[in-house]
Short mmCIF file of C-alpha atoms and ligand atoms in Angstrom, two decimals:
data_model
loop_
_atom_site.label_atom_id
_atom_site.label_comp_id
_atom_site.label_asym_id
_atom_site.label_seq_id
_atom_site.Cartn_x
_atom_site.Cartn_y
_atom_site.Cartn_z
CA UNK A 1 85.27 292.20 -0.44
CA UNK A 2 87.60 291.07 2.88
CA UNK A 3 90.86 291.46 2.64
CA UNK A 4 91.71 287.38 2.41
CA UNK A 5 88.80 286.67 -0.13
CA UNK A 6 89.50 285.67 -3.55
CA UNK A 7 88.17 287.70 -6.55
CA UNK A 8 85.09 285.23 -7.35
CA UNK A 9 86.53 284.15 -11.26
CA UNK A 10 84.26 284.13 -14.09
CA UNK A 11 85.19 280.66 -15.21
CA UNK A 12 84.33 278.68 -12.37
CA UNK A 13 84.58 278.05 -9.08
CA UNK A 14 87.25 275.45 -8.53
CA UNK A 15 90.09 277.35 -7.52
CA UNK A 16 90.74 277.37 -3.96
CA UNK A 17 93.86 279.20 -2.96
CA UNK A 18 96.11 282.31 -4.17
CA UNK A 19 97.61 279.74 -6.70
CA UNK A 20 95.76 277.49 -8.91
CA UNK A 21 96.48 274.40 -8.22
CA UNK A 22 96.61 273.24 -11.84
CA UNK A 23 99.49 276.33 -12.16
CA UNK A 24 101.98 275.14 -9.24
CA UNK A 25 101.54 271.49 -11.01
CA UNK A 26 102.13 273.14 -14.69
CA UNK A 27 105.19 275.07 -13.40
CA UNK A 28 106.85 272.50 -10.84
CA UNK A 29 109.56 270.53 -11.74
CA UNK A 30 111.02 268.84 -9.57
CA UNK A 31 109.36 265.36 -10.56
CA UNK A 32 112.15 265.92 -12.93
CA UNK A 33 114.94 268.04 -12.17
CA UNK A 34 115.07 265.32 -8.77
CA UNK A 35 117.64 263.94 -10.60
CA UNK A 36 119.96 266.53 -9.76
CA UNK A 37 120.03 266.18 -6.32
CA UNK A 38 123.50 265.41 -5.86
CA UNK A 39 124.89 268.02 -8.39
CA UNK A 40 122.72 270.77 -6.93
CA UNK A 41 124.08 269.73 -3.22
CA UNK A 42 127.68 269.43 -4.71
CA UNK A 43 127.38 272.49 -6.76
CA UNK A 44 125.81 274.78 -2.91
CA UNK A 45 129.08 273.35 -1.07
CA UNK A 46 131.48 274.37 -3.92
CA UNK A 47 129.95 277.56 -4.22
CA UNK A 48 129.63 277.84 -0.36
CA UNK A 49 132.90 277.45 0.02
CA UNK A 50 133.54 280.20 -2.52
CA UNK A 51 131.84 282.54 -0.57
CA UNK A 52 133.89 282.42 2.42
CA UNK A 53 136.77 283.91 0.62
CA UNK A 54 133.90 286.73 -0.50
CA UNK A 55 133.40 287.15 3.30
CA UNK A 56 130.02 286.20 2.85
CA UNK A 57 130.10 283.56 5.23
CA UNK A 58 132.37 282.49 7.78
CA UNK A 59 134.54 279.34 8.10
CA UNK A 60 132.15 278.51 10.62
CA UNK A 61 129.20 279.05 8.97
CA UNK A 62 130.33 277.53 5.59
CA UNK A 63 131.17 274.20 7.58
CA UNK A 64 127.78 274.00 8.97
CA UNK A 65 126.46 274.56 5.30
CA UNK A 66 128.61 271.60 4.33
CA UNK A 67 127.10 269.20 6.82
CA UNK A 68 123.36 270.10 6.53
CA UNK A 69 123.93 269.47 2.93
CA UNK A 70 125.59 266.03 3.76
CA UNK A 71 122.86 265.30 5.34
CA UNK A 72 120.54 266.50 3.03
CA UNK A 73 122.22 264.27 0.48
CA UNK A 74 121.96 261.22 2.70
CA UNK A 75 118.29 261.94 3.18
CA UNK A 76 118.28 261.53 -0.79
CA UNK A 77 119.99 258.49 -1.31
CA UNK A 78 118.12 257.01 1.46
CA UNK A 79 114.98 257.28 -0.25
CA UNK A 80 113.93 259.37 3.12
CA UNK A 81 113.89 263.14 1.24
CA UNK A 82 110.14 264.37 1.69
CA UNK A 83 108.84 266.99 -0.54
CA UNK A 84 106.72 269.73 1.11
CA UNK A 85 103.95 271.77 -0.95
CA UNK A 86 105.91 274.80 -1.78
CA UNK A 87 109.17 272.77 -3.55
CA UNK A 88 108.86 274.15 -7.03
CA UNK A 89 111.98 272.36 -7.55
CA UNK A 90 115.68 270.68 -6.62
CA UNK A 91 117.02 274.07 -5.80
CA UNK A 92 113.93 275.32 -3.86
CA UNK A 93 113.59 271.87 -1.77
CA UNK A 94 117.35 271.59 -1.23
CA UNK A 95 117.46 275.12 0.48
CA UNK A 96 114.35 274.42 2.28
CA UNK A 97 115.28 271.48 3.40
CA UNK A 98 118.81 272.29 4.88
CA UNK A 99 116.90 275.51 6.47
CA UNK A 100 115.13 273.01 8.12
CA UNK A 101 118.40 271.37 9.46
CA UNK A 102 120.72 273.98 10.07
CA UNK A 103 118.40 277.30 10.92
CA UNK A 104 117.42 279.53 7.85
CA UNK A 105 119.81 282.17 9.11
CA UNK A 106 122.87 280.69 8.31
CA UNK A 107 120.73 278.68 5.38
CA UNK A 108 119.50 281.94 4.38
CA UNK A 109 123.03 282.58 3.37
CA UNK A 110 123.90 280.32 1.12
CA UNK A 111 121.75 281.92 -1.94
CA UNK A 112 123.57 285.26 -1.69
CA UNK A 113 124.50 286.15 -5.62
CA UNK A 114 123.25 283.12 -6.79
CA UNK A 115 120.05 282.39 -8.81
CA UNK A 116 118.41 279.40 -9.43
CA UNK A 117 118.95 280.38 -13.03
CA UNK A 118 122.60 280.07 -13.16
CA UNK A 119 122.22 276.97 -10.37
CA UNK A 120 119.84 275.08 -12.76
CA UNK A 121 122.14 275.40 -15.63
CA UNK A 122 125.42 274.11 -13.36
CA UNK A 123 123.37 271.37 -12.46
CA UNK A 124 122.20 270.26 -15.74
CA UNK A 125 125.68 270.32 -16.96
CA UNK A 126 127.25 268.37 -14.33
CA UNK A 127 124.47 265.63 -14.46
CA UNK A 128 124.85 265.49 -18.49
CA UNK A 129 128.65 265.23 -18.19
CA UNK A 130 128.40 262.25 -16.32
CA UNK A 131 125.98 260.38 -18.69
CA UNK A 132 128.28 261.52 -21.37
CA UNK A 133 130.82 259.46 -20.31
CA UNK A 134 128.41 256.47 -19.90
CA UNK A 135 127.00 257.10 -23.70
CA UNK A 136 130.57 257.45 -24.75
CA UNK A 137 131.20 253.91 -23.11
CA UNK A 138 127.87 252.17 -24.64
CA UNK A 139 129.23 253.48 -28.14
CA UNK A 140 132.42 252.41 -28.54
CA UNK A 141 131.18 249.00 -27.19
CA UNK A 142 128.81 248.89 -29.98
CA UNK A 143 131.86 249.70 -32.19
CA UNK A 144 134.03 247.16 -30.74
CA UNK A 145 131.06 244.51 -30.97
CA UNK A 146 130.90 245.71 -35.03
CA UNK A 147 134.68 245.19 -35.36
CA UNK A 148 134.87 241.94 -33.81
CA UNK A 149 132.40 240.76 -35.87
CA UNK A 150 133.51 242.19 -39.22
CA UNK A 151 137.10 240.42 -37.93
CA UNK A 152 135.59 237.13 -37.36
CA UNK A 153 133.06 237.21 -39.95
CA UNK A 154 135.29 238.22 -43.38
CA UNK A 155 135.00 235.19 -45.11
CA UNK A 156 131.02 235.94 -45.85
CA UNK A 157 129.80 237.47 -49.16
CA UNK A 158 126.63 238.81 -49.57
CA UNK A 159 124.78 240.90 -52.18
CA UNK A 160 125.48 244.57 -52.00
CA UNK A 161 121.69 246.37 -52.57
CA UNK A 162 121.36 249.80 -53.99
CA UNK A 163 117.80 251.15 -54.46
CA UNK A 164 116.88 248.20 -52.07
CA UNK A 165 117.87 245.61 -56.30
CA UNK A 166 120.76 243.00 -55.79
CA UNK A 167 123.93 245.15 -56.76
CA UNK A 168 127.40 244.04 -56.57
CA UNK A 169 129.25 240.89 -53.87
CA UNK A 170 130.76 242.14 -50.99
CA UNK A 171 131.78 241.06 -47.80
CA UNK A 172 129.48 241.41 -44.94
CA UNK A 173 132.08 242.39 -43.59
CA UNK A 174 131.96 245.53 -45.43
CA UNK A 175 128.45 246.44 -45.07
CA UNK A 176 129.07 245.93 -41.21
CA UNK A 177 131.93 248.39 -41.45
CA UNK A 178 129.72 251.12 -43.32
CA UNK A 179 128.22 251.90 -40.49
CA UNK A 180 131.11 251.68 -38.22
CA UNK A 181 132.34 254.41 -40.26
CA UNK A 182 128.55 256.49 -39.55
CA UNK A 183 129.01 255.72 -35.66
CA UNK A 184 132.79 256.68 -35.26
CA UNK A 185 131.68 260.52 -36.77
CA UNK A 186 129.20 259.97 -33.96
CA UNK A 187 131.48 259.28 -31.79
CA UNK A 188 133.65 262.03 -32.83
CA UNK A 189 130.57 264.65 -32.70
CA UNK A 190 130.26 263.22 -28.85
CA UNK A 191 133.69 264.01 -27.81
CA UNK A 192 133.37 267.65 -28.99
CA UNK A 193 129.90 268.13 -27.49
CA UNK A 194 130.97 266.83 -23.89
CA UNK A 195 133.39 269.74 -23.81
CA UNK A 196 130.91 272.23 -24.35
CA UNK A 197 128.63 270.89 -22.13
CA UNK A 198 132.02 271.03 -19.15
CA UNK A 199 132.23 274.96 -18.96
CA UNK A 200 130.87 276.27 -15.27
CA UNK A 201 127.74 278.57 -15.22
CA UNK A 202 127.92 279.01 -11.74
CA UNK A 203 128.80 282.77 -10.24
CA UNK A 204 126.57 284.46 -12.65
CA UNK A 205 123.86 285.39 -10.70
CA UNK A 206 120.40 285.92 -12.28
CA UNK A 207 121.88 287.25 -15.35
CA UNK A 208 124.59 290.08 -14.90
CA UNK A 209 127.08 288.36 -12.83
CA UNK A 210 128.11 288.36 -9.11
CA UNK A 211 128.58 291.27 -7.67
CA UNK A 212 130.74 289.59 -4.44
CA UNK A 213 133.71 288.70 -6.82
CA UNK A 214 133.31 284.89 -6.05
CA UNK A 215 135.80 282.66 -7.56
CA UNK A 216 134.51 280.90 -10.17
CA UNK A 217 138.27 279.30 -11.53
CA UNK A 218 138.08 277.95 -8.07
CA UNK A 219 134.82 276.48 -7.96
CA UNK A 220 134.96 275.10 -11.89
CA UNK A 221 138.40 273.48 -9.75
CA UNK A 222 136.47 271.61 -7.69
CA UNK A 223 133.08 270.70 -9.54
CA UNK A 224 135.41 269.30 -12.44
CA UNK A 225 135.06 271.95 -14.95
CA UNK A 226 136.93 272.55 -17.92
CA UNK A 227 136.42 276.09 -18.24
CA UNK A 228 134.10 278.70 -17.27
CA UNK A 229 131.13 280.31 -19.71
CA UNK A 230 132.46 283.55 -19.94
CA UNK A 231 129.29 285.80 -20.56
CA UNK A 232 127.04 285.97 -17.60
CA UNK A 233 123.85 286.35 -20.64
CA UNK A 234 124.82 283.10 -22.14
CA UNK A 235 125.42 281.18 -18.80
CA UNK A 236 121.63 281.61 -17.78
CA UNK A 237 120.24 281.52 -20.91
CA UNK A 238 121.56 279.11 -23.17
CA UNK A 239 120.98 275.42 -23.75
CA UNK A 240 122.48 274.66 -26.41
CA UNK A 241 124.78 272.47 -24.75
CA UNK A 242 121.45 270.13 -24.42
CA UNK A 243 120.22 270.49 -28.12
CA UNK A 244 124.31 269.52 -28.82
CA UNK A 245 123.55 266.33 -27.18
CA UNK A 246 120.08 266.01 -28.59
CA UNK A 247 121.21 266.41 -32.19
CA UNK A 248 123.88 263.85 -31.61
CA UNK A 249 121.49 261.40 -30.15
CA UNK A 250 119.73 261.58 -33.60
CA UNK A 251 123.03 261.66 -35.10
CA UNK A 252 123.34 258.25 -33.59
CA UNK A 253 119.82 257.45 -33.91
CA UNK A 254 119.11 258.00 -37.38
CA UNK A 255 122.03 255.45 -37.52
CA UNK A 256 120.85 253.07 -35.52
CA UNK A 257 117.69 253.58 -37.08
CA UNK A 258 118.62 252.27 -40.87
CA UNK A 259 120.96 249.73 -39.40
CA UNK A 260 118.07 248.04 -37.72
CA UNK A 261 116.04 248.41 -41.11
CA UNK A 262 118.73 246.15 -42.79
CA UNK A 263 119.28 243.95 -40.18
CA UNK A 264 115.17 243.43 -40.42
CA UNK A 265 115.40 243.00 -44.04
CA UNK A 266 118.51 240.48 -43.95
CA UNK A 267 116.43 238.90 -41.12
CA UNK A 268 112.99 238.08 -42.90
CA UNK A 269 112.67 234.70 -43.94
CA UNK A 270 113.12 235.48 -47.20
CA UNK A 271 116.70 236.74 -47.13
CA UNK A 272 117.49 234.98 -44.05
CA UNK A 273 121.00 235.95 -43.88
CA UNK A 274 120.49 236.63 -40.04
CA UNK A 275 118.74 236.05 -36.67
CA UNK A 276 118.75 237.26 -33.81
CA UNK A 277 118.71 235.19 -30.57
CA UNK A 278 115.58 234.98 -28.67
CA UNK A 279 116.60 237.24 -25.85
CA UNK A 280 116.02 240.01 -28.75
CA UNK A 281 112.65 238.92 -30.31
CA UNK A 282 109.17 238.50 -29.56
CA UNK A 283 106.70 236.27 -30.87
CA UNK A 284 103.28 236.56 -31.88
CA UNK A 285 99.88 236.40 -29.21
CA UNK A 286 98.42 235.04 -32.72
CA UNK A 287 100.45 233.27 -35.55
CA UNK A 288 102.38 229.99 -33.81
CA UNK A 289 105.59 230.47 -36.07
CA UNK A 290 105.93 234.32 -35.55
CA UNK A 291 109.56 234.98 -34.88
CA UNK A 292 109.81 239.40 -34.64
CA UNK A 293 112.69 241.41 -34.39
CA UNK A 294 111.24 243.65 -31.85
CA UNK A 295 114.83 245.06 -30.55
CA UNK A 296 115.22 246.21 -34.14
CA UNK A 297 111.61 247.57 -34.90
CA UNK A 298 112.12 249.49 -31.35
CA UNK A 299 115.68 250.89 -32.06
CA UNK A 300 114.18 251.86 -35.19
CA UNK A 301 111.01 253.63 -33.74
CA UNK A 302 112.63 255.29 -30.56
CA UNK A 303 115.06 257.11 -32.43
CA UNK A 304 112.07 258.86 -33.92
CA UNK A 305 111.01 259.99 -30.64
CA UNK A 306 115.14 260.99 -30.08
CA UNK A 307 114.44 263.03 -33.03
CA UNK A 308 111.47 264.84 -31.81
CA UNK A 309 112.84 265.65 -28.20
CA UNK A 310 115.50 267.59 -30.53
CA UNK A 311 113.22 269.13 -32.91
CA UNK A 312 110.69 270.21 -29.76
CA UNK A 313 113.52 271.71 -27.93
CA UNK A 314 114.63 274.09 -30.64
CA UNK A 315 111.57 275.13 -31.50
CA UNK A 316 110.59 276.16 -27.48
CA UNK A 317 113.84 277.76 -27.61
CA UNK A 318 114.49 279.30 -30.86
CA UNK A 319 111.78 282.34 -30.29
CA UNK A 320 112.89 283.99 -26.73
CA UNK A 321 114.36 287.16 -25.55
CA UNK A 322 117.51 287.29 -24.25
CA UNK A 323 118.99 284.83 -21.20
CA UNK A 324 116.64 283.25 -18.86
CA UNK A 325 113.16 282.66 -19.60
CA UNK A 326 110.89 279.93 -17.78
CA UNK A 327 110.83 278.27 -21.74
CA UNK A 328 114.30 276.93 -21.05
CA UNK A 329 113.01 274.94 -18.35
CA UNK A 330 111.21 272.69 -20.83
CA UNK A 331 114.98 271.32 -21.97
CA UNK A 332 114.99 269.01 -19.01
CA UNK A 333 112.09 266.49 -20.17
CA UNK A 334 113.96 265.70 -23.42
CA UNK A 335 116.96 265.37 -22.01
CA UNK A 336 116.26 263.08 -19.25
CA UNK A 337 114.38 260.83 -22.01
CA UNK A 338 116.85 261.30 -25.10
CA UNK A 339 119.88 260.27 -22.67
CA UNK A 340 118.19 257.29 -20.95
CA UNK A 341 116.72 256.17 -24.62
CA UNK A 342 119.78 256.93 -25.91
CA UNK A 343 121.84 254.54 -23.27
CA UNK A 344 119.42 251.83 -23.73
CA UNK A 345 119.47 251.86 -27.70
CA UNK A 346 123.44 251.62 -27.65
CA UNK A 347 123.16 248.54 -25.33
CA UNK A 348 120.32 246.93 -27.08
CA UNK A 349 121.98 247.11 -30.15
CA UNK A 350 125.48 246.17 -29.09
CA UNK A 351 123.64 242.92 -27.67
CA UNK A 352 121.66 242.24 -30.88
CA UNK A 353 124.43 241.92 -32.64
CA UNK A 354 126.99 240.30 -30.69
CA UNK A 355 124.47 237.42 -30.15
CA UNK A 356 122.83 237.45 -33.31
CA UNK A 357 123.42 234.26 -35.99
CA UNK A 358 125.13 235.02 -39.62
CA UNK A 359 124.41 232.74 -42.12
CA UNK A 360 126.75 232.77 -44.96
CA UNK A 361 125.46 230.23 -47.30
CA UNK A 362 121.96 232.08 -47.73
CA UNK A 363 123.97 235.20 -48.10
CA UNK A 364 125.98 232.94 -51.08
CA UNK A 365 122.48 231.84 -52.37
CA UNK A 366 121.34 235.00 -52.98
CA UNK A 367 124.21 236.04 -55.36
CA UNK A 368 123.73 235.40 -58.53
CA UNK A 369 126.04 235.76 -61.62
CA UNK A 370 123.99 238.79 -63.50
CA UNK A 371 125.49 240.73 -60.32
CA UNK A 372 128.93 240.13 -62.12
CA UNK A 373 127.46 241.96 -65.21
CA UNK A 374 129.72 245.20 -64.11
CA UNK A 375 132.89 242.54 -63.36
CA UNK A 376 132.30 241.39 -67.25
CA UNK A 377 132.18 245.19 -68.38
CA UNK A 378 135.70 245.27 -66.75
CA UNK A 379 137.02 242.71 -67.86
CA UNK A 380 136.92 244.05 -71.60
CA UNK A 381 138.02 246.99 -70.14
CA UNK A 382 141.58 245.76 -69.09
CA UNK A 383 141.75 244.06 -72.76
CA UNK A 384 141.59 248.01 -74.16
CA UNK A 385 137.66 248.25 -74.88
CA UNK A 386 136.38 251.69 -73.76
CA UNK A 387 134.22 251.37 -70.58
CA UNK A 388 130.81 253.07 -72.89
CA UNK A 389 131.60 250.19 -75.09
CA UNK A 390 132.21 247.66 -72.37
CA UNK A 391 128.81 248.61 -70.67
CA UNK A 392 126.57 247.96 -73.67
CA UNK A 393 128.86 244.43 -74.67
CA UNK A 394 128.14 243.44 -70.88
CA UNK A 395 124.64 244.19 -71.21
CA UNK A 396 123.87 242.18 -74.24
CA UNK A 397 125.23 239.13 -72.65
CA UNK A 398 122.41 239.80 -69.47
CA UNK A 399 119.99 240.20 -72.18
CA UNK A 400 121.12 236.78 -74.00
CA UNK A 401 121.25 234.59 -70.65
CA UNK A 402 117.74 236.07 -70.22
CA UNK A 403 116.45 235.36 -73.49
CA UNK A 404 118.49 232.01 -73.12
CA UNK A 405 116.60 231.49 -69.48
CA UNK A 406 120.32 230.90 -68.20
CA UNK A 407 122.79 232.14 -65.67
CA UNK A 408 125.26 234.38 -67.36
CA UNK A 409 128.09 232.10 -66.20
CA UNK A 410 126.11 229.39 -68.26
CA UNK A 411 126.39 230.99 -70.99
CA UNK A 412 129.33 228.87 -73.92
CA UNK A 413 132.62 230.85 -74.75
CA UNK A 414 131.42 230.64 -77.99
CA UNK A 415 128.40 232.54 -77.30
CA UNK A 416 130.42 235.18 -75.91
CA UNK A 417 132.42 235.16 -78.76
CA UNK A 418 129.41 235.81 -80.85
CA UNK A 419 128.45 238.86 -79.75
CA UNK A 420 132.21 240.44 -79.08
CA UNK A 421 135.19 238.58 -80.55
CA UNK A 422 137.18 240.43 -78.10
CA UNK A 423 135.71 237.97 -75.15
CA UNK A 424 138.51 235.62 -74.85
CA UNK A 425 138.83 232.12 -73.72
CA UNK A 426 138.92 232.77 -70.35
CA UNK A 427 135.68 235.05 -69.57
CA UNK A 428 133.89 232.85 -67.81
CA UNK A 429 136.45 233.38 -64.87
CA UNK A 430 134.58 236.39 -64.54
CA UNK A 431 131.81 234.54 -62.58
CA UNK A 432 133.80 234.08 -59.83
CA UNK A 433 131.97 236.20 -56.51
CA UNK A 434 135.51 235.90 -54.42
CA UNK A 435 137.34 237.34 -57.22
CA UNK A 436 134.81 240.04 -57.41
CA UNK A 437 135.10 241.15 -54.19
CA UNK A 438 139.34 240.81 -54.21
CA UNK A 439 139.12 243.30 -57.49
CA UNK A 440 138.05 246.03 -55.26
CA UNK A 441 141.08 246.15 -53.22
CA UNK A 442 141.50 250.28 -53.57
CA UNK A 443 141.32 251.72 -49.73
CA UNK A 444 137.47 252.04 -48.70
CA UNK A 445 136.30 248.43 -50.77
CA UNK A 446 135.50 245.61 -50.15
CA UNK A 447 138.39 243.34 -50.76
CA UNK A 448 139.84 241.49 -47.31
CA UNK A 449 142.70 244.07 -47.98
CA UNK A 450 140.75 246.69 -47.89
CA UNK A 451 138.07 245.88 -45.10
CA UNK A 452 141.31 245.13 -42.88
CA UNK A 453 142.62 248.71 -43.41
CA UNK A 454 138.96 249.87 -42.24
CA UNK A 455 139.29 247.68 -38.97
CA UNK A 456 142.76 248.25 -38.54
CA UNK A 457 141.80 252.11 -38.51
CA UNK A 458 138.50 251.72 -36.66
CA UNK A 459 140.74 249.63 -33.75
CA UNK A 460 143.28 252.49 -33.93
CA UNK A 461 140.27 255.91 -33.13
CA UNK A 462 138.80 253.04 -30.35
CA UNK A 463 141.84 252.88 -28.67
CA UNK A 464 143.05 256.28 -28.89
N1 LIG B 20 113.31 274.91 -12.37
C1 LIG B 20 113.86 276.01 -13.10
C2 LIG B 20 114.39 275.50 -14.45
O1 LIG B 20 114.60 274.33 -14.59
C3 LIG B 20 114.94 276.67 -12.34
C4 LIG B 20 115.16 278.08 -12.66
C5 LIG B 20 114.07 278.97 -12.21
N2 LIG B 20 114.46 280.32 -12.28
C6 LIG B 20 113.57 281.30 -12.19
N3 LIG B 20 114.05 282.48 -12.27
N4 LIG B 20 112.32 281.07 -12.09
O2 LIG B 20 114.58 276.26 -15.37
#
C-alpha cells in the first residue's frame, strides 16, 4: 500500500480523508460554543497579559496579541468571522484566526500553559454569569408582577382546592402568594449558584496547573471573578457549576410548571375565574369558539424539557474518570437551551399574568356554604365542645342540608338546635366566606392581615 493511501475499511467505502467526515461533525462544537466568542477573546487578553509578568511574552508582543484579538472580536460582532475546515471550536478558530492576523509566531504564544480544557471552562463561566444576572432580573419581575397583583387584587375570595375538591375560602390573594413563596427559595437557590459559577478556572493548564507561575488573583481581577477554583483537577473537570444552574431551572420550572396547571384550570370555562389576554392564547384551526391557553400549556411542557437537559447532564457526567474528559463537552447543549428556555419562561409568565383578567364574582360563585363545614366545627369549638366532637356535630348538619337538598346556611336555627343544643342563636353567622377567611389571621393565612405580612416580607427579600 503507498504511503498516502487509506487502509480500504470493511464497512464501506465512503470515507474520503484521514478523518471521517461524520467524526469532525460528531466532535465539533463550535456551532455551539460560538457563543463564547467574546469571553474566550476577553479571557486570551487577560491571560495574555498575565504572561508578560511570566516573561512569556513581551510588552510588545502582548500588545500585538491585544489588537489581533480586537480585531478578531470586531470580525465577530460584524457578522464577518469565517470558519475554516479545521475549527473544532471557539478556542481553536480564535487562535487560528488571530494567527492569521498577527503571524503565528507571536500567535503561537499565546497558548503557552494553557489548555483548551481550563479555557473552555473560563469561558463557560463567564458567559453563564452574565445570563445569571439576566435570569435573576426576569425572576424577581415575575415576583414583583405576583405582588402587585396579590396587592391590588385582596378583596377576591375563591375556593381553596385540596386533592383538586372545593376546600376552604381564601383570598386569591393567597393562592397567588403560595407560589411567591416557591419562587423566592428559587430565587434564593439562584443567588448561591451564581457564586459558584464566579470562581476563575483559568491558569490550570490541562490538568496539573501552570508551570510559568501566572497570576491567576490578577487575571480573576480583571475577568470579574470572585475567587479562583483552587484545585487544578476540579477546574478542568467539573461542571457542576452548570448542573447548579440546571437543577435550579427545574427548581423554577417545576414551579412554573403547576402554576400554569392552575391558572389552566381557573381558566376553563367552567371555573372561569381567569383569562388571559389574547397576546397569550391561541385559537383553534378547527372549533370557531376555541380560546387556548397556549403560554400556559407551553410553560408547562418546556419545563419538562428544563428537566431533562438536567437529568441528561448528570447522567453523561456522573460515570467519568477524573478531570477532563471529551463527555464534559456535552454540558454546553443544555445549557445554552435551559438558560434561553429558562429566560423566555420567566418573561412569558410575568406577561401572562400581569395582563391576564381576574374575575371575582365567578370565584364568589363557586363557594358554597358546605365549604364552611370546618368554620361550623369551630365554632362549637370556642363554645367548649372538643374538636372530635365538633367534627362529627359539623358533619351531621352537611349530611342534613343534603338530605334536606339545601345549602347549609339554609338550614333553621331550630334545626341546628335539633341535632346539638349547644348551636346557639347565632350559628348561622358562620356562613359568612369574609369572616372565614378573617378567622385565619395567624402569620402564613389567609386573612388580609396575614397575606399583607407575606407581601410586606416578599417586598422586603425583592428589595434587598
Ligand atoms: N470544545 C471542548 C469542550 O467544550 C474544549 C475542550 C477540548 N479539550 C480537549 N482536550 N480536547 O469541552
Amino acid at each position: 500500500m503507498a504511503k498516502n493511501e487509506q487502509p480500504i475499511r470493511l464497512w464501506g467505502g465512503r470515507f474520503t480523508g484521514v478523518t471521517d467526515p461524520l467524526m469532525d461533525q460528531y466532535n465539533e462544537s463550535l456551532s455551539m460554543d460560538r457563543v463564547f466568542y467574546a469571553q474566550d477573546i476577553k479571557g486570551s487578553i487577560a491571560y495574555a497579559r498575565a504572561n508578560v509578568k511570566t516573561g512569556i511574552l513581551t510588552q510588545e508582543e502582548f500588545e500585538i496579541i491585544e489588537k489581533g484579538l480586537g480585531e478578531v472580536m470586531k470580525e465577530w460582532e460584524q457578522g464577518k468571522f469565517e470558519p475554516a475546515p479545521g475549527d473544532e471550536d471557539i478556542h481553536t478558530a480564535n487562535e487560528r484566526r488571530l494567527g492569521e492576523v498577527i503571524g503565528t509566531h507571536i500567535a503561537g504564544k499565546l497558548h503557552t500553559g494553557r489548555s483548551r480544557n481550563d479555557q473552555v471552562a473560563t469561558d463557560m463561566r463567564m458567559w453563564l454569569r452574565d445570563e445569571l444576572i439576566l435570569i435573576e432580573e426576569y425572576l424577581v419581575d415575575l415576583l414583583k408582577v405576583i405582588a402587585q397583583r396579590a396587592e391590588q387584587d385582596i378583596d377576591y375570595i375563591m375556593p381553596s382546592y385540596t386533592h383538586l375538591q372545593r376546600a376552604q375560602p381564601i383570598r386569591w390573594s393567597h393562592w397567588l402568594l403560595s407560589y411567591a413563596t416557591a419562587f423566592q427559595s428559587d430565587l434564593e437557590r439562584l443567588r448561591f449558584t451564581k457564586k459558584n459559577v464566579n470562581k476563575l478556572p483559568l491558569g490550570c493548564g490541562a490538568v496539573a496547573g501552570n508551570a510559568f507561575g501566572i497570576d491567576r488573583v490578577q487575571m480573576a481581577k480583571e475577568l470579574g471573578f470572585e475567587g479562583l477554583i483552587m484545585n487544578s483537577m476540579s477546574a478542568v473537570g467539573d461542571r457542576d457549576f452548570v448542573v447548579e444552574v440546571l437543577q435550579c431551572a427545574s427548581s423554577i420550572g417545576s414551579h412554573l410548571s403547576r402554576w400554569s396547571e392552575d391558572l389552566i384550570i381557573y381558566s376553563s370555562l367552567e371555573f372561569g375565574y381567569v383569562k388571559l389576554a389574547d397576546a397569550y392564547t391561541t385559537g383553534s384551526s378547527l372549533m370557531p369558539q376555541k380560546k387556548n391557553s397556549d403560554s400556559l400549556e407551553l410553560l408547562r411542557g418546556k419545563s419538562g424539557r428544563m428537566f431533562g437537559a438536567m437529568a441528561g447532564l448528570m447522567m453523561s457526567i456522573k460515570g467519568i474518570p477524573s478531570t477532563y474528559n471529551k463527555d464534559l463537552q456535552e454540558s454546553v447543549q443544555p445549557m445554552l437551551d435551559t438558560v434561553k428556555t429558562l429566560k423566555d419562561s420567566l418573561q412569558i409568565a410575568a406577561r401572562s399574568l400581569a395582563t391576564a383578567t381576574v374575575y371575582p364574582e365567578k370565584m364568589r360563585a363557586a363557594l358554597s356554604p358546605d365549604m364552611l363545614a370546618t368554620d361550623l366545627a369551630e365554632y362549637l369549638v370556642r363554645k367548649g365542645v372538643p374538636f372530635r366532637e365538633t367534627h362529627h356535630l359539623a358533619g351531621r348538619m352537611v349530611a342534613l342540608a343534603e338530605d334536606e337538598n339545601k345549602g347549609m346556611n339554609e338550614l333553621t336555627v331550630k334545626q341546628y338546635q335539633s341535632v346539638d343544643k349547644r348551636f346557639g342563636d347565632d350559628v348561622l353567622s358562620v356562613f359568612d366566606y369574609e369572616r372565614s377567611v378573617e378567622l385565619k389571621s395567624t402569620t402564613g393565612g389567609t386573612s388580609r392581615s396575614a397575606v399583607l405580612e407575606q407581601l410586606e416580607a416578599l417586598k422586603k427579600s425583592l428589595s434587598g
